[in-house]
mmCIF file of C-alpha atoms in Angstrom:
data_model
loop_
_atom_site.group_PDB
_atom_site.id
_atom_site.type_symbol
_atom_site.label_atom_id
_atom_site.label_comp_id
_atom_site.label_asym_id
_atom_site.label_seq_id
_atom_site.Cartn_x
_atom_site.Cartn_y
_atom_site.Cartn_z
ATOM 1 C CA UNK A 752 -78.179 22.961 83.198
ATOM 2 C CA UNK A 753 -78.973 20.821 80.159
ATOM 3 C CA UNK A 754 -75.389 19.640 79.825
ATOM 4 C CA UNK A 755 -75.270 18.673 83.489
ATOM 5 C CA UNK A 756 -78.506 16.740 83.067
ATOM 6 C CA UNK A 757 -77.142 14.884 80.044
ATOM 7 C CA UNK A 758 -73.919 14.125 81.897
ATOM 8 C CA UNK A 759 -75.753 12.742 84.909
ATOM 9 C CA UNK A 760 -77.996 10.634 82.647
ATOM 10 C CA UNK A 761 -74.968 9.190 80.861
ATOM 11 C CA UNK A 762 -73.248 8.479 84.167
ATOM 12 C CA UNK A 763 -76.397 6.795 85.483
ATOM 13 C CA UNK A 764 -76.629 4.622 82.341
ATOM 14 C CA UNK A 765 -72.950 3.692 82.630
ATOM 15 C CA UNK A 766 -73.333 2.733 86.287
ATOM 16 C CA UNK A 767 -76.448 0.657 85.483
ATOM 17 C CA UNK A 768 -74.601 -1.202 82.727
ATOM 18 C CA UNK A 769 -71.619 -1.744 85.032
ATOM 19 C CA UNK A 770 -73.865 -3.369 87.646
ATOM 20 C CA UNK A 771 -74.892 -6.075 85.187
ATOM 21 C CA UNK A 772 -71.323 -6.537 83.999
ATOM 22 C CA UNK A 773 -71.547 -4.593 80.704
ATOM 23 C CA UNK A 774 -68.415 -2.486 80.721
ATOM 24 C CA UNK A 775 -67.239 -0.382 77.787
ATOM 25 C CA UNK A 776 -64.777 -3.026 76.629
ATOM 26 C CA UNK A 777 -67.390 -5.774 76.698
ATOM 27 C CA UNK A 778 -69.860 -3.643 74.737
ATOM 28 C CA UNK A 779 -67.269 -2.810 72.085
ATOM 29 C CA UNK A 780 -66.381 -6.490 71.724
ATOM 30 C CA UNK A 781 -69.944 -7.741 72.100
ATOM 31 C CA UNK A 782 -71.523 -5.737 69.281
ATOM 32 C CA UNK A 783 -69.410 -7.289 66.482
ATOM 33 C CA UNK A 784 -69.741 -10.705 68.129
ATOM 34 C CA UNK A 785 -73.541 -10.412 68.057
ATOM 35 C CA UNK A 786 -73.382 -9.262 64.440
ATOM 36 C CA UNK A 787 -71.181 -12.203 63.423
ATOM 37 C CA UNK A 788 -73.360 -14.630 65.363
ATOM 38 C CA UNK A 789 -76.544 -13.483 63.633
ATOM 39 C CA UNK A 790 -75.243 -13.095 60.095
ATOM 40 C CA UNK A 791 -72.426 -15.665 59.946
ATOM 41 C CA UNK A 792 -72.621 -18.293 62.675
ATOM 42 C CA UNK A 793 -76.393 -18.824 62.520
ATOM 43 C CA UNK A 794 -76.526 -19.192 58.688
ATOM 44 C CA UNK A 795 -73.481 -21.459 58.882
ATOM 45 C CA UNK A 796 -75.222 -23.715 61.410
ATOM 46 C CA UNK A 797 -78.340 -23.842 59.225
ATOM 47 C CA UNK A 798 -76.300 -24.864 56.176
ATOM 48 C CA UNK A 799 -74.351 -27.367 58.296
ATOM 49 C CA UNK A 800 -77.620 -28.899 59.507
ATOM 50 C CA UNK A 801 -78.941 -29.236 55.958
ATOM 51 C CA UNK A 802 -75.690 -30.872 54.825
ATOM 52 C CA UNK A 803 -76.384 -33.844 57.141
ATOM 53 C CA UNK A 804 -79.984 -34.267 55.931
ATOM 54 C CA UNK A 805 -81.308 -36.563 53.219
ATOM 55 C CA UNK A 806 -82.783 -35.285 49.978
ATOM 56 C CA UNK A 807 -86.505 -35.869 49.515
ATOM 57 C CA UNK A 808 -89.301 -34.615 47.291
ATOM 58 C CA UNK A 809 -91.066 -31.983 49.320
ATOM 59 C CA UNK A 810 -90.899 -28.507 50.791
ATOM 60 C CA UNK A 811 -88.233 -28.183 52.068
ATOM 61 C CA UNK A 812 -86.504 -30.832 49.912
ATOM 62 C CA UNK A 813 -84.646 -32.516 52.774
ATOM 63 C CA UNK A 814 -85.446 -34.532 55.884
ATOM 64 C CA UNK A 815 -85.545 -32.775 59.272
ATOM 65 C CA UNK A 816 -82.822 -33.552 61.770
ATOM 66 C CA UNK A 817 -85.237 -33.291 64.702
ATOM 67 C CA UNK A 818 -88.345 -35.451 65.147
ATOM 68 C CA UNK A 819 -91.327 -34.913 67.402
ATOM 69 C CA UNK A 820 -91.280 -38.021 69.530
ATOM 70 C CA UNK A 821 -92.428 -38.951 73.043
ATOM 71 C CA UNK A 822 -93.679 -35.462 73.778
ATOM 72 C CA UNK A 823 -90.417 -33.620 73.058
ATOM 73 C CA UNK A 824 -87.902 -32.738 70.402
ATOM 74 C CA UNK A 825 -85.351 -35.492 70.073
ATOM 75 C CA UNK A 826 -82.346 -35.260 67.737
ATOM 76 C CA UNK A 827 -82.023 -37.820 65.002
ATOM 77 C CA UNK A 828 -79.143 -40.119 65.874
ATOM 78 C CA UNK A 829 -78.478 -41.142 62.274
ATOM 79 C CA UNK A 830 -76.892 -38.307 60.328
ATOM 80 C CA UNK A 831 -76.479 -38.676 56.590
ATOM 81 C CA UNK A 832 -72.761 -38.456 55.791
ATOM 82 C CA UNK A 833 -73.293 -39.638 52.229
ATOM 83 C CA UNK A 834 -73.514 -36.025 51.026
ATOM 84 C CA UNK A 835 -69.864 -35.497 51.918
ATOM 85 C CA UNK A 836 -68.840 -38.894 50.554
ATOM 86 C CA UNK A 837 -70.561 -38.016 47.287
ATOM 87 C CA UNK A 838 -68.167 -35.079 46.845
ATOM 88 C CA UNK A 839 -65.300 -37.534 46.428
ATOM 89 C CA UNK A 840 -67.239 -39.991 44.294
ATOM 90 C CA UNK A 841 -68.313 -37.544 41.591
ATOM 91 C CA UNK A 842 -65.392 -36.042 39.672
ATOM 92 C CA UNK A 843 -67.463 -32.926 38.923
ATOM 93 C CA UNK A 844 -66.896 -31.517 42.392
ATOM 94 C CA UNK A 845 -63.178 -32.270 42.495
ATOM 95 C CA UNK A 846 -62.679 -30.738 39.048
ATOM 96 C CA UNK A 847 -64.742 -27.701 40.030
ATOM 97 C CA UNK A 848 -62.730 -27.225 43.249
ATOM 98 C CA UNK A 849 -59.377 -27.523 41.470
ATOM 99 C CA UNK A 850 -60.504 -25.306 38.618
ATOM 100 C CA UNK A 851 -61.720 -22.662 41.063
ATOM 101 C CA UNK A 852 -58.418 -22.711 42.960
ATOM 102 C CA UNK A 853 -56.431 -22.470 39.715
ATOM 103 C CA UNK A 854 -58.441 -19.558 38.336
ATOM 104 C CA UNK A 855 -58.474 -17.721 41.676
ATOM 105 C CA UNK A 856 -54.716 -18.207 42.144
ATOM 106 C CA UNK A 857 -53.680 -16.949 38.710
ATOM 107 C CA UNK A 858 -56.218 -14.116 38.848
ATOM 108 C CA UNK A 859 -54.693 -13.062 42.176
ATOM 109 C CA UNK A 860 -51.190 -13.151 40.673
ATOM 110 C CA UNK A 861 -52.344 -11.012 37.730
ATOM 111 C CA UNK A 862 -53.961 -8.547 40.138
ATOM 112 C CA UNK A 863 -50.682 -8.265 42.061
ATOM 113 C CA UNK A 864 -48.692 -7.623 38.889
ATOM 114 C CA UNK A 865 -51.114 -4.899 37.776
ATOM 115 C CA UNK A 866 -51.907 -3.352 41.157
ATOM 116 C CA UNK A 867 -48.389 -3.090 42.560
ATOM 117 C CA UNK A 868 -46.985 -0.507 40.097
ATOM 118 C CA UNK A 869 -50.273 1.437 40.207
ATOM 119 C CA UNK A 870 -50.316 1.509 44.014
ATOM 120 C CA UNK A 871 -46.619 2.392 44.060
ATOM 121 C CA UNK A 872 -47.229 5.297 41.703
ATOM 122 C CA UNK A 873 -50.203 6.592 43.704
ATOM 123 C CA UNK A 874 -48.218 6.377 46.946
ATOM 124 C CA UNK A 875 -45.345 8.406 45.450
ATOM 125 C CA UNK A 876 -47.284 11.240 43.774
ATOM 126 C CA UNK A 877 -47.850 14.512 45.668
ATOM 127 C CA UNK A 878 -50.551 14.288 48.326
ATOM 128 C CA UNK A 879 -52.835 16.659 46.419
ATOM 129 C CA UNK A 880 -53.089 14.048 43.637
ATOM 130 C CA UNK A 881 -53.672 11.003 45.821
ATOM 131 C CA UNK A 882 -57.340 11.505 46.692
ATOM 132 C CA UNK A 883 -58.439 12.036 43.049
ATOM 133 C CA UNK A 884 -56.473 8.958 41.984
ATOM 134 C CA UNK A 885 -57.967 6.873 44.790
ATOM 135 C CA UNK A 886 -61.393 8.098 43.731
ATOM 136 C CA UNK A 887 -60.763 6.762 40.240
ATOM 137 C CA UNK A 888 -59.782 3.406 41.762
ATOM 138 C CA UNK A 889 -63.005 3.026 43.768
ATOM 139 C CA UNK A 890 -65.214 4.604 41.088
ATOM 140 C CA UNK A 891 -66.205 1.226 39.532
ATOM 141 C CA UNK A 892 -67.784 0.235 42.868
ATOM 142 C CA UNK A 893 -70.463 2.870 42.260
ATOM 143 C CA UNK A 894 -71.812 0.740 39.417
ATOM 144 C CA UNK A 895 -73.471 -2.628 39.869
ATOM 145 C CA UNK A 896 -71.195 -5.632 39.347
ATOM 146 C CA UNK A 897 -73.826 -7.196 37.123
ATOM 147 C CA UNK A 898 -73.831 -4.193 34.791
ATOM 148 C CA UNK A 899 -70.043 -4.166 34.608
ATOM 149 C CA UNK A 900 -69.951 -7.858 33.712
ATOM 150 C CA UNK A 901 -72.605 -7.352 31.026
ATOM 151 C CA UNK A 902 -70.472 -4.515 29.636
ATOM 152 C CA UNK A 903 -67.598 -6.971 29.198
ATOM 153 C CA UNK A 904 -69.904 -9.236 27.202
ATOM 154 C CA UNK A 905 -70.415 -6.401 24.737
ATOM 155 C CA UNK A 906 -66.654 -5.924 24.521
ATOM 156 C CA UNK A 907 -65.516 -9.552 24.245
ATOM 157 C CA UNK A 908 -68.150 -11.341 22.168
ATOM 158 C CA UNK A 909 -67.430 -12.308 18.545
ATOM 159 C CA UNK A 910 -69.282 -9.311 17.140
ATOM 160 C CA UNK A 911 -68.307 -7.097 20.048
ATOM 161 C CA UNK A 912 -66.466 -3.807 20.095
ATOM 162 C CA UNK A 913 -62.955 -5.263 20.349
ATOM 163 C CA UNK A 914 -63.324 -7.822 17.549
ATOM 164 C CA UNK A 915 -65.101 -5.339 15.272
ATOM 165 C CA UNK A 916 -62.332 -2.818 15.797
ATOM 166 C CA UNK A 917 -59.550 -5.344 15.101
ATOM 167 C CA UNK A 918 -61.321 -6.529 11.951
ATOM 168 C CA UNK A 919 -61.920 -2.962 10.739
ATOM 169 C CA UNK A 920 -58.233 -2.053 10.964
ATOM 170 C CA UNK A 921 -57.226 -5.279 9.197
ATOM 171 C CA UNK A 922 -55.308 -6.752 12.132
ATOM 172 C CA UNK A 923 -57.424 -9.940 12.105
ATOM 173 C CA UNK A 924 -59.773 -11.555 9.602
ATOM 174 C CA UNK A 925 -61.790 -13.811 11.930
ATOM 175 C CA UNK A 926 -63.098 -12.841 15.381
ATOM 176 C CA UNK A 927 -60.937 -13.856 18.307
ATOM 177 C CA UNK A 928 -62.585 -16.337 20.730
ATOM 178 C CA UNK A 929 -62.601 -14.147 23.839
ATOM 179 C CA UNK A 930 -65.929 -15.260 25.324
ATOM 180 C CA UNK A 931 -67.103 -18.422 27.096
ATOM 181 C CA UNK A 932 -63.615 -19.518 28.026
ATOM 182 C CA UNK A 933 -61.018 -19.098 30.760
ATOM 183 C CA UNK A 934 -59.735 -15.843 29.236
ATOM 184 C CA UNK A 935 -63.064 -14.067 29.740
ATOM 185 C CA UNK A 936 -63.283 -15.307 33.332
ATOM 186 C CA UNK A 937 -59.786 -14.007 34.099
ATOM 187 C CA UNK A 938 -60.667 -10.641 32.566
ATOM 188 C CA UNK A 939 -63.865 -10.396 34.604
ATOM 189 C CA UNK A 940 -62.286 -11.432 37.914
ATOM 190 C CA UNK A 941 -59.192 -9.242 37.527
ATOM 191 C CA UNK A 942 -61.275 -6.230 36.534
ATOM 192 C CA UNK A 943 -63.806 -6.732 39.350
ATOM 193 C CA UNK A 944 -61.361 -7.480 42.182
ATOM 194 C CA UNK A 945 -58.441 -5.247 41.215
ATOM 195 C CA UNK A 946 -59.446 -2.444 43.651
ATOM 196 C CA UNK A 947 -59.372 -4.970 46.515
ATOM 197 C CA UNK A 948 -55.691 -5.489 45.721
ATOM 198 C CA UNK A 949 -54.889 -1.846 45.063
ATOM 199 C CA UNK A 950 -56.155 -0.362 48.312
ATOM 200 C CA UNK A 951 -54.214 -2.612 50.772
ATOM 201 C CA UNK A 952 -51.071 -2.198 48.683
ATOM 202 C CA UNK A 953 -51.494 1.580 48.663
ATOM 203 C CA UNK A 954 -52.031 1.600 52.431
ATOM 204 C CA UNK A 955 -48.817 -0.402 52.997
ATOM 205 C CA UNK A 956 -46.720 1.663 50.562
ATOM 206 C CA UNK A 957 -47.992 5.054 51.749
ATOM 207 C CA UNK A 958 -47.028 4.268 55.374
ATOM 208 C CA UNK A 959 -43.462 3.345 54.449
ATOM 209 C CA UNK A 960 -40.689 5.534 55.846
ATOM 210 C CA UNK A 961 -38.953 7.052 52.822
ATOM 211 C CA UNK A 962 -35.833 7.793 54.841
ATOM 212 C CA UNK A 963 -35.064 4.083 54.616
ATOM 213 C CA UNK A 964 -34.615 4.470 50.861
ATOM 214 C CA UNK A 965 -32.339 7.452 51.444
ATOM 215 C CA UNK A 966 -30.284 5.361 53.861
ATOM 216 C CA UNK A 967 -30.044 2.562 51.304
ATOM 217 C CA UNK A 968 -28.876 5.059 48.674
ATOM 218 C CA UNK A 969 -26.251 6.455 51.074
ATOM 219 C CA UNK A 970 -24.958 2.914 51.550
ATOM 220 C CA UNK A 971 -24.476 2.574 47.799
ATOM 221 C CA UNK A 972 -27.605 0.634 46.856
ATOM 222 C CA UNK A 973 -29.092 1.298 43.446
ATOM 223 C CA UNK A 974 -32.799 2.060 43.028
ATOM 224 C CA UNK A 975 -33.475 -1.485 41.914
ATOM 225 C CA UNK A 976 -31.640 -3.019 44.849
ATOM 226 C CA UNK A 977 -33.273 -0.575 47.271
ATOM 227 C CA UNK A 978 -36.677 -1.589 45.928
ATOM 228 C CA UNK A 979 -36.083 -5.326 46.379
ATOM 229 C CA UNK A 980 -34.283 -4.870 49.718
ATOM 230 C CA UNK A 981 -36.485 -2.213 51.354
ATOM 231 C CA UNK A 982 -39.736 -1.417 49.545
ATOM 232 C CA UNK A 983 -40.822 -4.930 48.571
ATOM 233 C CA UNK A 984 -40.281 -6.556 52.014
ATOM 234 C CA UNK A 985 -42.123 -3.713 53.760
ATOM 235 C CA UNK A 986 -45.060 -4.029 51.367
ATOM 236 C CA UNK A 987 -45.505 -7.777 51.864
ATOM 237 C CA UNK A 988 -48.324 -7.298 54.461
ATOM 238 C CA UNK A 989 -50.261 -5.309 51.849
ATOM 239 C CA UNK A 990 -49.622 -8.008 49.234
ATOM 240 C CA UNK A 991 -50.883 -10.713 51.596
ATOM 241 C CA UNK A 992 -53.953 -8.716 52.648
ATOM 242 C CA UNK A 993 -54.839 -7.854 49.059
ATOM 243 C CA UNK A 994 -54.184 -11.417 47.935
ATOM 244 C CA UNK A 995 -56.633 -12.781 50.492
ATOM 245 C CA UNK A 996 -59.256 -10.179 49.563
ATOM 246 C CA UNK A 997 -59.011 -11.326 45.942
ATOM 247 C CA UNK A 998 -58.329 -15.052 46.267
ATOM 248 C CA UNK A 999 -61.031 -15.953 48.809
ATOM 249 C CA UNK A 1000 -64.080 -14.420 47.054
ATOM 250 C CA UNK A 1001 -62.736 -15.372 43.611
ATOM 251 C CA UNK A 1002 -62.890 -19.084 44.486
ATOM 252 C CA UNK A 1003 -66.606 -18.930 45.181
ATOM 253 C CA UNK A 1004 -67.418 -16.471 42.375
ATOM 254 C CA UNK A 1005 -70.718 -17.185 40.633
ATOM 255 C CA UNK A 1006 -71.777 -14.188 38.528
ATOM 256 C CA UNK A 1007 -68.625 -13.875 36.419
ATOM 257 C CA UNK A 1008 -68.279 -17.601 35.489
ATOM 258 C CA UNK A 1009 -72.005 -17.808 34.728
ATOM 259 C CA UNK A 1010 -72.046 -14.834 32.348
ATOM 260 C CA UNK A 1011 -68.539 -14.884 30.880
ATOM 261 C CA UNK A 1012 -67.448 -18.513 31.240
ATOM 262 C CA UNK A 1013 -68.304 -21.609 29.277
ATOM 263 C CA UNK A 1014 -68.925 -25.276 30.070
ATOM 264 C CA UNK A 1015 -65.196 -26.026 30.084
ATOM 265 C CA UNK A 1016 -64.539 -23.586 32.942
ATOM 266 C CA UNK A 1017 -66.818 -24.893 35.672
ATOM 267 C CA UNK A 1018 -66.273 -23.214 39.037
ATOM 268 C CA UNK A 1019 -67.586 -24.299 42.403
ATOM 269 C CA UNK A 1020 -69.931 -21.319 42.786
ATOM 270 C CA UNK A 1021 -71.870 -22.360 39.697
ATOM 271 C CA UNK A 1022 -71.965 -25.971 40.911
ATOM 272 C CA UNK A 1023 -73.515 -24.868 44.222
ATOM 273 C CA UNK A 1024 -76.110 -22.806 42.352
ATOM 274 C CA UNK A 1025 -77.029 -25.721 40.079
ATOM 275 C CA UNK A 1026 -77.388 -28.118 43.005
ATOM 276 C CA UNK A 1027 -79.583 -25.714 44.961
ATOM 277 C CA UNK A 1028 -81.895 -24.338 42.290
ATOM 278 C CA UNK A 1029 -81.837 -26.772 39.364
ATOM 279 C CA UNK A 1030 -81.362 -30.188 40.994
ATOM 280 C CA UNK A 1031 -83.070 -29.220 44.270
ATOM 281 C CA UNK A 1032 -80.288 -31.152 46.016
ATOM 282 C CA UNK A 1033 -80.020 -28.904 49.049
ATOM 283 C CA UNK A 1034 -78.110 -31.394 51.250
ATOM 284 C CA UNK A 1035 -75.436 -31.976 48.584
ATOM 285 C CA UNK A 1036 -75.180 -28.247 47.851
ATOM 286 C CA UNK A 1037 -74.816 -27.511 51.568
ATOM 287 C CA UNK A 1038 -72.068 -30.132 51.840
ATOM 288 C CA UNK A 1039 -70.258 -28.515 48.902
ATOM 289 C CA UNK A 1040 -70.528 -25.094 50.574
ATOM 290 C CA UNK A 1041 -69.282 -26.401 53.933
ATOM 291 C CA UNK A 1042 -66.356 -28.185 52.279
ATOM 292 C CA UNK A 1043 -65.465 -25.009 50.397
ATOM 293 C CA UNK A 1044 -65.492 -22.955 53.582
ATOM 294 C CA UNK A 1045 -63.327 -25.475 55.436
ATOM 295 C CA UNK A 1046 -60.980 -25.559 52.458
ATOM 296 C CA UNK A 1047 -60.519 -21.786 52.832
ATOM 297 C CA UNK A 1048 -60.676 -21.299 56.592
ATOM 298 C CA UNK A 1049 -58.233 -23.999 57.709
ATOM 299 C CA UNK A 1050 -55.245 -22.793 55.613
ATOM 300 C CA UNK A 1051 -55.947 -19.179 56.616
ATOM 301 C CA UNK A 1052 -55.957 -20.098 60.321
ATOM 302 C CA UNK A 1053 -52.713 -22.048 59.948
ATOM 303 C CA UNK A 1054 -51.126 -19.133 58.081
ATOM 304 C CA UNK A 1055 -52.226 -16.623 60.719
ATOM 305 C CA UNK A 1056 -50.896 -18.888 63.481
ATOM 306 C CA UNK A 1057 -47.426 -19.101 61.969
ATOM 307 C CA UNK A 1058 -47.455 -15.408 61.074
ATOM 308 C CA UNK A 1059 -48.252 -14.499 64.681
ATOM 309 C CA UNK A 1060 -45.423 -16.759 65.873
ATOM 310 C CA UNK A 1061 -42.964 -15.171 63.439
ATOM 311 C CA UNK A 1062 -43.860 -11.668 64.670
ATOM 312 C CA UNK A 1063 -43.165 -12.556 68.299
ATOM 313 C CA UNK A 1064 -39.780 -11.303 69.556
#
């Protein structure tokens, strides 16, 4: 009796939702759309609004875009575009953008070179070994990123573990400069984002049909040629997915450059932080953030468009 009552209640709820046009497909699509609207679109619109304001001394430190006039809210017709023009006038922002792209690009390449053989090895071991190995890959995520970055400070500084060890064995006489430079930033980014590259690569390599390699061997292909002709092309989707998961957040990274980098390795995430919290220049900082997002979103959309066209028969 209870199961029949539950079934009738569920059917009644489904019919009620169908009357107002909420079918199962619309609910499934609507929930993530609501989530993205609340936690992505709405914050984006707030930042976009601030980017067209003018900096003032006050709380908040920018002019409102809407004025109370003639008994109603009327939008300000004069938007301040000087915040975006200022990005091209001050070389700091251009240098920070280019430096962020350079560091993110080479860090992504290093992650690919390290992650590919590891993911290939995990995908080829017996299945009983795969879960423990994958656990070791995701194990660093159980520790705070901030703690892991601070641990690298203890390893890389002049009187850190690595330099003390090299000096004690007589390999070097003076400490190696491994902190507050580009090297320390690369180490921090590669270490922190390497699992994001490993997991998509493992997913692509583990789904590959191994009979294709057997067919290549039957046709006389060596292991090296079979790898470059079969394995590598089939793993390209994993390389692209992992590359995006590393490259996109690495451009806007703030914690790693702040703790491990120096003044010569300014990245755009630190510039945004300084503009917001030190200079109180919220409109300029918002313009920098919007420009960074457009710089990332537009190429990704173009790439996805051409990729979708290439996959069409």
